[in-house]
Short mmCIF file of C-alpha atoms and ligand atoms in Angstrom, two decimals:
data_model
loop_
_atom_site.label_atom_id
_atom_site.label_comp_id
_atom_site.label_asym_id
_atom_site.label_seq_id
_atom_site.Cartn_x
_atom_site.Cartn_y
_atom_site.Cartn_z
CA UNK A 39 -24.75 148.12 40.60
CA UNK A 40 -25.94 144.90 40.62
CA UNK A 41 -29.89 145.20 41.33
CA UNK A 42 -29.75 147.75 38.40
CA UNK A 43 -28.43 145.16 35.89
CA UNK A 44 -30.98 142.49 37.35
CA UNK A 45 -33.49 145.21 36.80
CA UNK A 46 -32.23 145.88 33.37
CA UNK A 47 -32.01 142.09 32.41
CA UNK A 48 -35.86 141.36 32.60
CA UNK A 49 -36.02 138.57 29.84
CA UNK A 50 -38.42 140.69 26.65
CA UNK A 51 -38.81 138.78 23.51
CA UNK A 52 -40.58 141.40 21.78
CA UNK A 53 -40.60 145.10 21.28
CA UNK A 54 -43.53 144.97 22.85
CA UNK A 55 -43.04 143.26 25.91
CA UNK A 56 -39.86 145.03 26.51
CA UNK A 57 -42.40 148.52 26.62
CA UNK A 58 -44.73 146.72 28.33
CA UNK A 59 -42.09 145.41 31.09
CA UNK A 60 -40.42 148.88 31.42
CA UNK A 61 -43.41 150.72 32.46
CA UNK A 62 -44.81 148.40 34.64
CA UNK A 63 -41.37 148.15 36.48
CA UNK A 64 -42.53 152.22 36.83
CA UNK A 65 -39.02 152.71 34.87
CA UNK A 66 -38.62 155.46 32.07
CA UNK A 67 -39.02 155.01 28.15
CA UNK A 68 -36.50 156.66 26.66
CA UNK A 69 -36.42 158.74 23.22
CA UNK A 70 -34.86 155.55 21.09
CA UNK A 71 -36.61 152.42 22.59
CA UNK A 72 -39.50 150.74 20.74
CA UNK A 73 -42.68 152.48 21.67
CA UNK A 74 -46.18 151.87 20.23
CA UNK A 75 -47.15 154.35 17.64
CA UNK A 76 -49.82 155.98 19.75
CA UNK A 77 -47.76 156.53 22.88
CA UNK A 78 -45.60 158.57 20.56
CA UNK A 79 -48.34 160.41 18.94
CA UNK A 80 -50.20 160.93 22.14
CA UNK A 81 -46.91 162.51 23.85
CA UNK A 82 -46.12 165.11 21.36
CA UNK A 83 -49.82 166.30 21.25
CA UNK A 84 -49.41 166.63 24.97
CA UNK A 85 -45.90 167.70 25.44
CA UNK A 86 -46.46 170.13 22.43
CA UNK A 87 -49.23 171.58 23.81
CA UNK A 88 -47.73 171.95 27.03
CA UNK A 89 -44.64 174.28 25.58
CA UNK A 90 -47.40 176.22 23.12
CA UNK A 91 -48.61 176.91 26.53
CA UNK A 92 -45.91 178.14 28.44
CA UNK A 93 -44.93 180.36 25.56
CA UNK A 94 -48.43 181.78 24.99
CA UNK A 95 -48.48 182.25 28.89
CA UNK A 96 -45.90 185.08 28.77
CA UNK A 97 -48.46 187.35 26.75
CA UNK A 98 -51.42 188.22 29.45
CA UNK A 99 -48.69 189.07 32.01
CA UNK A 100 -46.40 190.51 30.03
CA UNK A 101 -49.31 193.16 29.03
CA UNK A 102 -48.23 194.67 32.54
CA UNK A 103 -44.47 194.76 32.43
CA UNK A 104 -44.48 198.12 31.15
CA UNK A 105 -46.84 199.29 33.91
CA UNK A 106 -45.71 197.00 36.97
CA UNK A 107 -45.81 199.57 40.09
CA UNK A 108 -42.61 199.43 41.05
CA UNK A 109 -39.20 198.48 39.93
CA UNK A 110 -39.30 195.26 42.90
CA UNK A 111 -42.92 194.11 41.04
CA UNK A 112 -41.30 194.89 37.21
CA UNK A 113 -37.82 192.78 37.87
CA UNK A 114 -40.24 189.86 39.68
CA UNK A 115 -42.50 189.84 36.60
CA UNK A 116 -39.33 189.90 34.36
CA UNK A 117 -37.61 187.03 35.75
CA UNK A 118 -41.25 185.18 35.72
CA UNK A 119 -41.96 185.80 32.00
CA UNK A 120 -38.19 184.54 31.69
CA UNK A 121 -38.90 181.56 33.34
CA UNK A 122 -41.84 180.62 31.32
CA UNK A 123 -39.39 181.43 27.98
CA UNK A 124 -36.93 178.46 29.27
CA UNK A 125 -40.18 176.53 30.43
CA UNK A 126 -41.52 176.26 27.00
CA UNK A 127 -37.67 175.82 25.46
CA UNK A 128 -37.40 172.77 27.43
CA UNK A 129 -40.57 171.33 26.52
CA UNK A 130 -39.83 171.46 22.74
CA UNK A 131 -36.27 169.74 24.02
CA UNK A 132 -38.40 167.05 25.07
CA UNK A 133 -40.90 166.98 22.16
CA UNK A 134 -37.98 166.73 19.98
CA UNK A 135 -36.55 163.47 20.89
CA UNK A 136 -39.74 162.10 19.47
CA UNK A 137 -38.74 163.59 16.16
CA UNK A 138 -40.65 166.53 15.56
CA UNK A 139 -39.27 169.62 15.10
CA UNK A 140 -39.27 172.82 17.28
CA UNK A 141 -40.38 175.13 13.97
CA UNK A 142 -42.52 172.73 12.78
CA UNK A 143 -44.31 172.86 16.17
CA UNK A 144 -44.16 176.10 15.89
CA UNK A 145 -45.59 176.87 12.84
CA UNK A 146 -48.62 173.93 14.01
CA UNK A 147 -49.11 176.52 17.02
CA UNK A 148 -49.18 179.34 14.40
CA UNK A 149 -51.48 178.10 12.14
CA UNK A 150 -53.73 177.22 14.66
CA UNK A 151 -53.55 173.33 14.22
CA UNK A 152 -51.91 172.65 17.99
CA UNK A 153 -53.51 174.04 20.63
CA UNK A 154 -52.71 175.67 24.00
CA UNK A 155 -54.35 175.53 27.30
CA UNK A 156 -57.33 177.89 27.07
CA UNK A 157 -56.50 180.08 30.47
CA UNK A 158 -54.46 181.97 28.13
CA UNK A 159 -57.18 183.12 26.00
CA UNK A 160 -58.50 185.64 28.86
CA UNK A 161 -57.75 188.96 28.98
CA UNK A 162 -55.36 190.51 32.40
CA UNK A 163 -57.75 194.01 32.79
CA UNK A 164 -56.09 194.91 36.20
CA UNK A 165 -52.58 194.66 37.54
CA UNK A 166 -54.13 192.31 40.27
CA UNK A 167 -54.74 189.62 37.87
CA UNK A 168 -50.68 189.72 37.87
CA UNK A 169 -51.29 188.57 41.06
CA UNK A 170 -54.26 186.18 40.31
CA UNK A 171 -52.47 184.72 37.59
CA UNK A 172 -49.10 183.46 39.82
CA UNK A 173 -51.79 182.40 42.63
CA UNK A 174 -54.30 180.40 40.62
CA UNK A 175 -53.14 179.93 37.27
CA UNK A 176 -49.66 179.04 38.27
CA UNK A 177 -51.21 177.43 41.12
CA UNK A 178 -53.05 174.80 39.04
CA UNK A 179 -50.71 174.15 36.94
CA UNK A 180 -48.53 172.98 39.57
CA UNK A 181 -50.71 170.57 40.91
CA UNK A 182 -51.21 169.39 37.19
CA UNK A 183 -47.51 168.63 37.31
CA UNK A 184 -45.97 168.00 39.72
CA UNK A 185 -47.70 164.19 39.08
CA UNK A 186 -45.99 164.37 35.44
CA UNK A 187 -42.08 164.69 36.89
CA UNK A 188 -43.32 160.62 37.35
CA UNK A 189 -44.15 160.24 33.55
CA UNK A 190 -43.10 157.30 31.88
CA UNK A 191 -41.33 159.30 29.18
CA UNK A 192 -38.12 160.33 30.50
CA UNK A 193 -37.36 163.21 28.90
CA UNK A 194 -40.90 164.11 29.80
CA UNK A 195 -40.62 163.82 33.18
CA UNK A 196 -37.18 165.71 33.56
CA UNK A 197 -38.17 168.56 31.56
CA UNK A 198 -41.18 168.81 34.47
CA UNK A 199 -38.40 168.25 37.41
CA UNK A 200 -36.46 171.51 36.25
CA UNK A 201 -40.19 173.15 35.73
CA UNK A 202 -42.02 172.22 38.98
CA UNK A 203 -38.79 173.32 40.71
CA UNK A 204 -38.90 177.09 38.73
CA UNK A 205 -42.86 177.15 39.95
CA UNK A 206 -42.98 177.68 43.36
CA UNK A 207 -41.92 181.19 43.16
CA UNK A 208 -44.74 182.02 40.23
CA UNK A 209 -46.82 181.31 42.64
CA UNK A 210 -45.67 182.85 45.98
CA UNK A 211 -45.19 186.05 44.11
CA UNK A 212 -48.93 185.90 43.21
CA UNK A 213 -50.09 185.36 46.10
CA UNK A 214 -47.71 188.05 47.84
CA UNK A 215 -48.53 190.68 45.60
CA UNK A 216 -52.40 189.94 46.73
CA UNK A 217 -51.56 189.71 50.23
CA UNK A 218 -50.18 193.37 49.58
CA UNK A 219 -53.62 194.78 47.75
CA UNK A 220 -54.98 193.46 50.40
CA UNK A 221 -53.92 194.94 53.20
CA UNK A 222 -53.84 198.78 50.87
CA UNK A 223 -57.11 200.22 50.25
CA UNK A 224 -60.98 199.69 50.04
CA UNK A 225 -60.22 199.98 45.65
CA UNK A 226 -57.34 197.60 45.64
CA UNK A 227 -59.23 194.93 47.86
CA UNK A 228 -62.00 195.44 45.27
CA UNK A 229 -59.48 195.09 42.26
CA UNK A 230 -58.34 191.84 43.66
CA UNK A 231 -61.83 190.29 44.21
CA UNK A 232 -62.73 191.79 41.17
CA UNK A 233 -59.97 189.45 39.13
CA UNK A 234 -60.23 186.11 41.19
CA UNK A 235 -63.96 186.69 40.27
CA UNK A 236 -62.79 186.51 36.88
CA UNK A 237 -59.86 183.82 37.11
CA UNK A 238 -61.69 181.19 39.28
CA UNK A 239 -63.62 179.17 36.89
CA UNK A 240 -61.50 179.69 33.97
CA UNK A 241 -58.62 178.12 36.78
CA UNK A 242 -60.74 175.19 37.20
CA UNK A 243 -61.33 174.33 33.79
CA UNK A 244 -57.20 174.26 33.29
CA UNK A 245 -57.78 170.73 34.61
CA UNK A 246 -60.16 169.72 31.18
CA UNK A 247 -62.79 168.87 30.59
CA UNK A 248 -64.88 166.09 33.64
CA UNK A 249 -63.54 162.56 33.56
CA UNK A 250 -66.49 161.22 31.80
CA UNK A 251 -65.84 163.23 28.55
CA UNK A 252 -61.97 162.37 29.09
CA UNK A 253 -61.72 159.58 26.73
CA UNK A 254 -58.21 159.23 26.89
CA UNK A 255 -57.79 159.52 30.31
CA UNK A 256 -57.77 155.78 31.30
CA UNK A 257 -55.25 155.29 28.10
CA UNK A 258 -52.58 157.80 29.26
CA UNK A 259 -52.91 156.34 33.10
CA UNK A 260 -51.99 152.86 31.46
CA UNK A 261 -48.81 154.41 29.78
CA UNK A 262 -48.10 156.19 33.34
CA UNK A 263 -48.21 159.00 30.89
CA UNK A 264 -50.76 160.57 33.43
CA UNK A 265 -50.95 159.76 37.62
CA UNK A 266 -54.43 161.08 38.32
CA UNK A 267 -57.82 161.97 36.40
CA UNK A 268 -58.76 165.56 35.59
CA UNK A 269 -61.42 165.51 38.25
CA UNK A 270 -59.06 164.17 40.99
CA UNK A 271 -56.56 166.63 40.34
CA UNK A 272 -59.33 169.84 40.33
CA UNK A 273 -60.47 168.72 43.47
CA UNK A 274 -56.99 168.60 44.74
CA UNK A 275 -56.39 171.90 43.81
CA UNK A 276 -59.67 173.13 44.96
CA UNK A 277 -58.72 171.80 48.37
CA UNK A 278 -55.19 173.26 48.45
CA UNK A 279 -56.71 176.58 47.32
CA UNK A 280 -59.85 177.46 49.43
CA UNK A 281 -57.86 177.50 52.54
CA UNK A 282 -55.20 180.26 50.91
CA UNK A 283 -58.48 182.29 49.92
CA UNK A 284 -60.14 182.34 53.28
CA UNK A 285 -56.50 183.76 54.71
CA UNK A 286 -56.12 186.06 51.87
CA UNK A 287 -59.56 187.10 52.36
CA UNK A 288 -61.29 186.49 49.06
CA UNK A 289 -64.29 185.29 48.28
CA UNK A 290 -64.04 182.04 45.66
CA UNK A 291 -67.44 183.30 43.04
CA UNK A 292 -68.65 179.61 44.02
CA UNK A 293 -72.44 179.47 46.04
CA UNK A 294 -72.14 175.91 45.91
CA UNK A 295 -68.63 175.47 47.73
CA UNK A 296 -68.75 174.10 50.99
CA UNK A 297 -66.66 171.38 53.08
CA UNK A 298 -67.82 167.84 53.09
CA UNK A 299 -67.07 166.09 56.32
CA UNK A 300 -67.71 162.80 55.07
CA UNK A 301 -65.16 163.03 52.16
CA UNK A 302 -62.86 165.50 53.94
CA UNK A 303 -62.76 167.80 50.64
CA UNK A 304 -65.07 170.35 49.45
CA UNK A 305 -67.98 170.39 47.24
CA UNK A 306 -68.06 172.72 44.12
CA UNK A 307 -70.03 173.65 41.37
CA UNK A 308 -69.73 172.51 37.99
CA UNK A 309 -67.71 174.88 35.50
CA UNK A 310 -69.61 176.31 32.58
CA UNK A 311 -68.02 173.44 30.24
CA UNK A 312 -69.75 175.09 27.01
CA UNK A 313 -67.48 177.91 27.73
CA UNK A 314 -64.43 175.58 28.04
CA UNK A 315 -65.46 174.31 24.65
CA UNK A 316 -65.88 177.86 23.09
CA UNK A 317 -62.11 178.69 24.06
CA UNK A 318 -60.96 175.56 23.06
CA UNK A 319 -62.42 176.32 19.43
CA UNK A 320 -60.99 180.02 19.12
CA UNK A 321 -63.99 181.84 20.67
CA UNK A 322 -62.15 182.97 23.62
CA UNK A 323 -61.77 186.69 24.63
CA UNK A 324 -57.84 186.96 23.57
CA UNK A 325 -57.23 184.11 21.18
CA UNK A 326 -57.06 186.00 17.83
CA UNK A 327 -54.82 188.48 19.57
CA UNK A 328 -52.34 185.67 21.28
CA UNK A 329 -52.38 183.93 18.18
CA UNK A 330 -51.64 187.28 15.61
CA UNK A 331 -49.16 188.07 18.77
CA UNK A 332 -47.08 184.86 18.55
CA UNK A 333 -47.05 184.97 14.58
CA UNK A 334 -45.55 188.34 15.16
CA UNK A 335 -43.21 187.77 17.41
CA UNK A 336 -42.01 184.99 15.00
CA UNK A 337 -42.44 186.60 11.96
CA UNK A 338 -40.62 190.07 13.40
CA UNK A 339 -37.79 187.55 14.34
CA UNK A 340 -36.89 185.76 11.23
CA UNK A 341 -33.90 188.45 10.46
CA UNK A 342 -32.11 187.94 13.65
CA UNK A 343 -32.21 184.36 13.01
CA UNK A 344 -30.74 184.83 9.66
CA UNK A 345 -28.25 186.76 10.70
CA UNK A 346 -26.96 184.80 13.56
CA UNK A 347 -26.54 181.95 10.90
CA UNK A 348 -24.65 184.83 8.72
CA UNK A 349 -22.71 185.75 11.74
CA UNK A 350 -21.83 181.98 12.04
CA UNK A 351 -20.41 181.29 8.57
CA UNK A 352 -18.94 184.21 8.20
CA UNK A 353 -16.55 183.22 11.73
CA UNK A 354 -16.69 179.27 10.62
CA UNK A 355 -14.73 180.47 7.45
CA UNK A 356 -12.24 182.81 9.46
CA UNK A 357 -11.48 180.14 11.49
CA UNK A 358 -10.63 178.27 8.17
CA UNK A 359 -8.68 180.78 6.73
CA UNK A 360 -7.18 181.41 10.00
CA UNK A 361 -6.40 177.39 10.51
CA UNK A 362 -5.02 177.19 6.93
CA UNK A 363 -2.69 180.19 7.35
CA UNK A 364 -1.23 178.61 10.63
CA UNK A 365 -0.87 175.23 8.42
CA UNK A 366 1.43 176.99 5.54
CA UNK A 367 3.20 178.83 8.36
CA UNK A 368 4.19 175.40 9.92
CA UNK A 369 5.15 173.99 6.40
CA UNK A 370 7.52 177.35 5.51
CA UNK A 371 8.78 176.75 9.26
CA UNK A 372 9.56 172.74 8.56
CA UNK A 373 10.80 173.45 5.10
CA UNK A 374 13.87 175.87 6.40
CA UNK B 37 -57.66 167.81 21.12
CA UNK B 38 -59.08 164.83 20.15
CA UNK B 39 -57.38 163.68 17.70
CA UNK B 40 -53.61 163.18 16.83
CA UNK B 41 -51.99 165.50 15.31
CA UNK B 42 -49.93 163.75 11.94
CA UNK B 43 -47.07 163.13 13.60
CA UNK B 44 -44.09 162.42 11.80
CA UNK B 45 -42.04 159.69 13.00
CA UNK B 46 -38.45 160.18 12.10
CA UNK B 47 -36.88 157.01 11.20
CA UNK B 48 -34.70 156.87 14.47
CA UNK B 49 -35.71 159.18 16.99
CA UNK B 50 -32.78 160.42 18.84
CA UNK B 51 -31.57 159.29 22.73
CA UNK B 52 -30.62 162.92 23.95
CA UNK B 53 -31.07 163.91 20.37
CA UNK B 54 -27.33 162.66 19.77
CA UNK B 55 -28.21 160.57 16.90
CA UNK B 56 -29.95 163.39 15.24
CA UNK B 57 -27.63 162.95 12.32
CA UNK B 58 -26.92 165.55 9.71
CA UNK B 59 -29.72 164.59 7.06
CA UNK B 60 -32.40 163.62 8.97
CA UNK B 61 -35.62 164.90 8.49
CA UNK B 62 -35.56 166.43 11.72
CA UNK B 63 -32.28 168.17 11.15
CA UNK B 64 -32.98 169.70 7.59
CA UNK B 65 -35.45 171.47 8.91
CA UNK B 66 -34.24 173.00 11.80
CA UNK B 67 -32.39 176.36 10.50
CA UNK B 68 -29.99 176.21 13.99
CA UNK B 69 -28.18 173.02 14.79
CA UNK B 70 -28.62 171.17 18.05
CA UNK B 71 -26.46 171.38 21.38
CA UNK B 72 -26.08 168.85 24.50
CA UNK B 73 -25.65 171.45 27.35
CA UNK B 74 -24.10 170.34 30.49
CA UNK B 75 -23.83 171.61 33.72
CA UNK B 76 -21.02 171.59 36.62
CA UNK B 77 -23.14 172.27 39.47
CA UNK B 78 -20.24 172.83 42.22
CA UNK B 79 -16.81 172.29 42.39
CA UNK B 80 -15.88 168.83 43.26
CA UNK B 81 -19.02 167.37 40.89
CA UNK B 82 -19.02 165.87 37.54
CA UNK B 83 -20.57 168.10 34.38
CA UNK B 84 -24.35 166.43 33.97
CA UNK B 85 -26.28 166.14 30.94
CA UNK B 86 -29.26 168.81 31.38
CA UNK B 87 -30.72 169.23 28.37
CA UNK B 88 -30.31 170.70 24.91
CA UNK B 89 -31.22 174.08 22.58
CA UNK B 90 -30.32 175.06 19.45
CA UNK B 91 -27.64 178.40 18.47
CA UNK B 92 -26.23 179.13 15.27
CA UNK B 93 -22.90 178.83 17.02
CA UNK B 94 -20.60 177.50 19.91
CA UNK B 95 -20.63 180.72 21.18
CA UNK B 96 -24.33 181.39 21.39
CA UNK B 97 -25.00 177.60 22.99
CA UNK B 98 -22.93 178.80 25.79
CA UNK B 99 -24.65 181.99 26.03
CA UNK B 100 -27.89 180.58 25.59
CA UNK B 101 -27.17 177.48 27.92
CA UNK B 102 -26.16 179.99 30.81
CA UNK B 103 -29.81 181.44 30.54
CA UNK B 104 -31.87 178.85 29.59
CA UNK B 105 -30.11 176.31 32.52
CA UNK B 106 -28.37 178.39 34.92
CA UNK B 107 -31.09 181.19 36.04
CA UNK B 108 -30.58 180.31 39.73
CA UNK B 109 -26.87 179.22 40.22
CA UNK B 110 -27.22 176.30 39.01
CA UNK B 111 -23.51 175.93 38.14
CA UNK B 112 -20.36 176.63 38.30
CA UNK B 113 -18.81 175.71 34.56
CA UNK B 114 -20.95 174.99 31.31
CA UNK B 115 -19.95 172.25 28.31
CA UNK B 116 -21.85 172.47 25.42
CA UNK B 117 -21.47 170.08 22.34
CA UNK B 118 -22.83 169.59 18.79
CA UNK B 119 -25.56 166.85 19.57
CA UNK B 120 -24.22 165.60 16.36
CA UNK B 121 -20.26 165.54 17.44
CA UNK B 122 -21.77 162.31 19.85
CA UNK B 123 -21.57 158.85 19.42
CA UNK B 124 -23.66 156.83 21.43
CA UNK B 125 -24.70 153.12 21.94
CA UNK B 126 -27.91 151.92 20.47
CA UNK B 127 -30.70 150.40 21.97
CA UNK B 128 -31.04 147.73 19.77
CA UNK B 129 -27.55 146.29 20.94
CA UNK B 130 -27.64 147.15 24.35
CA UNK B 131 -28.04 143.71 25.46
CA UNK B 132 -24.88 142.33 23.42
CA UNK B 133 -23.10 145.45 23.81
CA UNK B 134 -23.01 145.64 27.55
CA UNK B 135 -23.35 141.93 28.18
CA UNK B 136 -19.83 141.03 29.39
CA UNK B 137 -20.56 142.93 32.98
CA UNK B 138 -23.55 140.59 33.02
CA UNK B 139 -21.91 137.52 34.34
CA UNK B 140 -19.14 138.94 35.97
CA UNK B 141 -20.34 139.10 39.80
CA UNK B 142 -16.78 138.96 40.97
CA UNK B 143 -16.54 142.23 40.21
CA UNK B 144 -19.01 143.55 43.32
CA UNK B 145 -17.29 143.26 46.72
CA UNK B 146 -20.68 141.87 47.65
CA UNK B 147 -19.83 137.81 46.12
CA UNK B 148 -17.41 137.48 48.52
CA UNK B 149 -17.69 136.00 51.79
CA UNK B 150 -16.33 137.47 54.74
CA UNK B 151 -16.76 136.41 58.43
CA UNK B 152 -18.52 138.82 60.00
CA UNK B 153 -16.02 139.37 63.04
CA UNK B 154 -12.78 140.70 60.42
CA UNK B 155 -12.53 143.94 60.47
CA UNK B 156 -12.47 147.17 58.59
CA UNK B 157 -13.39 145.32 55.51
FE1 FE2 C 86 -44.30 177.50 33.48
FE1 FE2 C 87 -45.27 179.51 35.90
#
C-alpha cells in the first residue's frame, strides 16, 4: 500500500546506508541484500549453533523413549523429540540462505569445530529429568527466543516464529509430568528434587556466560540481531520460574535466592562459570558420547541417502523413457 | 565461541534460496536438491511460502514437507517446488524494477477527494 512503498523508498546511496536504514526502520534484512561481512559471519555462528542444538537436544531425552512409563508419556516424548528434528531442520533452512551448507554444518558440528549449547552435555539419570528438561531447559530456551522472532534477519526470525509457537507444549508437558511425581510417592517427590537439583544451574548458564565477559553482546544488540543481554534475560527467566517451583513444590538448590522488593525480581547466586567453560571446551559429562552419537547417526545414514538419490534416477529416467514412448506414439498416430 | 567460524560467502546468497542455481558452491555440495514448500492453511486462503528442505525427489519434498510443516494441521494442501525451477527479482534492481508503481498515486482510492457527506463510497 502506499506507506509500505514510502517505507521502502528511504533515499540509500550506499550499500551501507541502505543496511544501516533497514534496521533502524526495525525492518528485516533479507538473505540477498548487502550486509556487512560480520553480520553474516556472526549469524551463521549463531543460527548454526542454534540447529546443532536442537538436534543434539533430542539425545538426553530420547535416552528414555524406550522406558517412558506409559504409552500417554512415550507418544508425548515422541512427538517432542519430533519437534526438535523439524526445529533444527528449519534452522539450517535459515543458515542456508547465508550460503553455507546444511552438510557442511554438519560435518563442522561433527568434527567438533561448531558448537552446541552446553545443557546438552549432561547426562538424564532419572525419568524425572524428562520432566526437568521440558520445565527448565525448554523453559529457558523460550525466554531466550521468543526476543529472536524480532531479529533483524528475516529468515532468522521466522524460523523462531514457527519454533516459539512448537515450545509451549515442551514445556507444559515438563512441568505436568512433575506435577504428577509430585503428587505420587515420598521416592518420586525425591526423584524430582533430586533432578532440578541437578538441572538448575546448568539451566541458568543456557543464558552464557555474565554480560561483562559477553563481548559481543553490545554488537549483536546494534544489528537487532539480539533484544536483551544474557543477564537480563536469566533474570527474566529466574523470575518467571521461581514462582512455578514454589507451586510445584521444589526447592531451587539456590541459598542465596530471595525476592528483592526494591527491584521487584529476585536475587541469585552466581553460576559456577568455570564449569560453563569446562562444557563449553568438551569436558562435560556427555559430550564425547553426544558427539560419537551424532557422527553415528550420520555415518549409519549415509546408505539411505544414497539410495533415495538411486531411487530418484532410477524413476527420473522412467519418466523419460515413459515421456519418449508417449512422443513416438503421437508421431505413429499423426503419421497415419 | 569467540571467534568466527570461516565462513564461506557464496557469491550470491540466495532470497528463499531460489537463486541457489545449479553450480553454485552451495549446491554442489549438497547431495539432495532444494525445495520451496508451501502451505494452504484453510480453504478459502492462498498457498504461503513456509520454508524449504531438501529430498532426493518430488515425492519425498511432499512427504517430508507434510512432517516437517504440517505437525499440527497446519494445512489443508501442500506445493512444493525445485528452489531452482524459480525466478525471482533481484535486489540490486528492485528500485528500477518496481519503480513505475512509485509515482502512480492514482492508483490508491485514497488521492481522490470525496465530500465527506456522499455515500457508500
Ligand atoms: Fe526446540
Ligand atoms: Fe523444545
Amino acid at each position: 500500500m502506499v506507506t509500505a512503498e514510502v517505507a521502502e523508498a528511504v533515499p540509500a546511496q550506499t550499500p551501507e546506508d541502505r543496511f544501516e536504514a533497514v534496521i533502524a526502520a526495525e525492518q528485516r534484512i533479507e538473505p540477498r541484500d548487502w550486509m556487512p561481512d560480520a553480520y553474516r559471519a556472526t549469524l551463521i555462528r549463531q543460527i548454526a549453533q542454534h540447529a546443532h542444538s536442537e538436534i543434539i537436544g533430542m539425545q538426553p531425552e530420547g535416552n528414555w523413549l524406550t522406558r517412558a512409563p506409559s504409552l500417554r508419556r512415550k507418544a508425548i516424548l515422541l512427538a517432542k523429540a519430533q519437534d526438535e528434528a523439524g526445529h533444527g531442520l528449519y534452522l539450517y533452512a535459515a543458515a542456508e540462505t547465508l550460503g553455507v551448507d546444511r552438510a557442511e554444518l554438519t560435518e563442522k558440528l561433527i568434527s567438533g569445530r561448531q558448537k552446541y549449547s552446553s545443557i546438552f552435555n549432561y547426562p538424564t539419570l532419572t525419568f524425572a529429568d524428562v520432566g526437568v528438561i521440558g520445565w527448565l531447559v525448554d523453559g529457558a530456551a523460550i525466554c531466550n527466543q521468543v526476543p529472536l522472532c524480532r531479529c533483524s534477519y528475516g529468515p532468522y526470525a521466522r524460523a523462531m516464529v514457527r519454533i516459539c509457537k512448537e515450545e509451549s507444549f515442551h514445556q507444559r508437558q515438563g512441568f505436568e509430568l512433575l506435577m504428577t511425581l509430585m503428587r505420587g510417592t515420598e521416592a518420586q517427590r525425591r526423584m524430582v528434587q533430586d533432578a532440578v537439583d541437578r538441572w538448575w544451574w546448568p539451566s541458568l548458564m543456557m543464558f552464557g556466560p555474565p554480560d561483562a565477559d559477553s563481548p559481543n553482546t553490545a554488537r549483536s544488540m546494534a544489528w537487532r540481531i539480539k533484544r536483551h543481554s544474557n543477564d537480563e534475560l536469566r533474570q527474566r527467566f529466574v523470575d518467571m520460574t521461581v514462582p512455578q517451583a514454589e507451586h510445584l513444590g521444589v526447592t531451587l538448590p539456590d541459598p542465596e535466592l530471595r525476592w528483592n522488593e526494591e527491584r521487584g525480581g529476585w536475587d541469585f547466586g552466581e553460576p559456577d562459570w568455570s564449569e560453563l567453560t569446562r562444557v563449553i571446551h568438551g569436558q562435560g559429562p556427555c559430550n564425547t558420547q553426544r558427539i560419537e552419537r551424532r557422527r553415528t547417526a550420520h555415518e549409519d545414514g549415509a546408505w539411505v541417502r544414497e539410495a533415495a538419490v538411486a531411487h530418484a534416477a532410477k524413476r527420473a529416467a522412467e519418466h523419460a523413457a515413459a515421456a519418449a514412448a508417449a512422443e513416438q506414439h503421437t508421431e505413429q498416430e499423426n503419421g497415419k | 565461541m569467540t571467534e568466527s567460524p570461516a565462513a564461506p560467502h557464496a557469491e550470491s546468497p540466495a532470497e528463499h534460496k531460489a537463486e541457489h542455481k545449479a553450480g553454485s558452491k552451495a549446491d554442489s555440495r549438497a547431495c539432495w536438491p532444494l525445495y520451496e514448500v508451501f502451505v494452504r492453511p484453510r480453504r478459502g486462503l492462498n498457498h504461503v511460502h513456509v520454508g524449504s528442505l531438501h529430498a532426493s525427489d518430488d515425492r519425498m519434498a511432499l512427504l517430508a514437507a507434510r512432517d516437517l510443516y504440517t505437525r499440527r494441521n497446519e494445512g489443508v494442501s501442500l506445493w512444493v517446488v525445485r528452489s531452482d525451477a524459480i525466478t525471482a527479482s533481484t535486489p540490486d534492481e528492485r528500485d528500477p524494477f518496481f519503480e513505475p508503481s512509485g509515482d502512480k498515486v492514482y492508483r490508491h482510492p485514497t488521492f481522490y477527494d470525496i465530500p465527506e457527506d456522499v455515500p457508500h463510497i
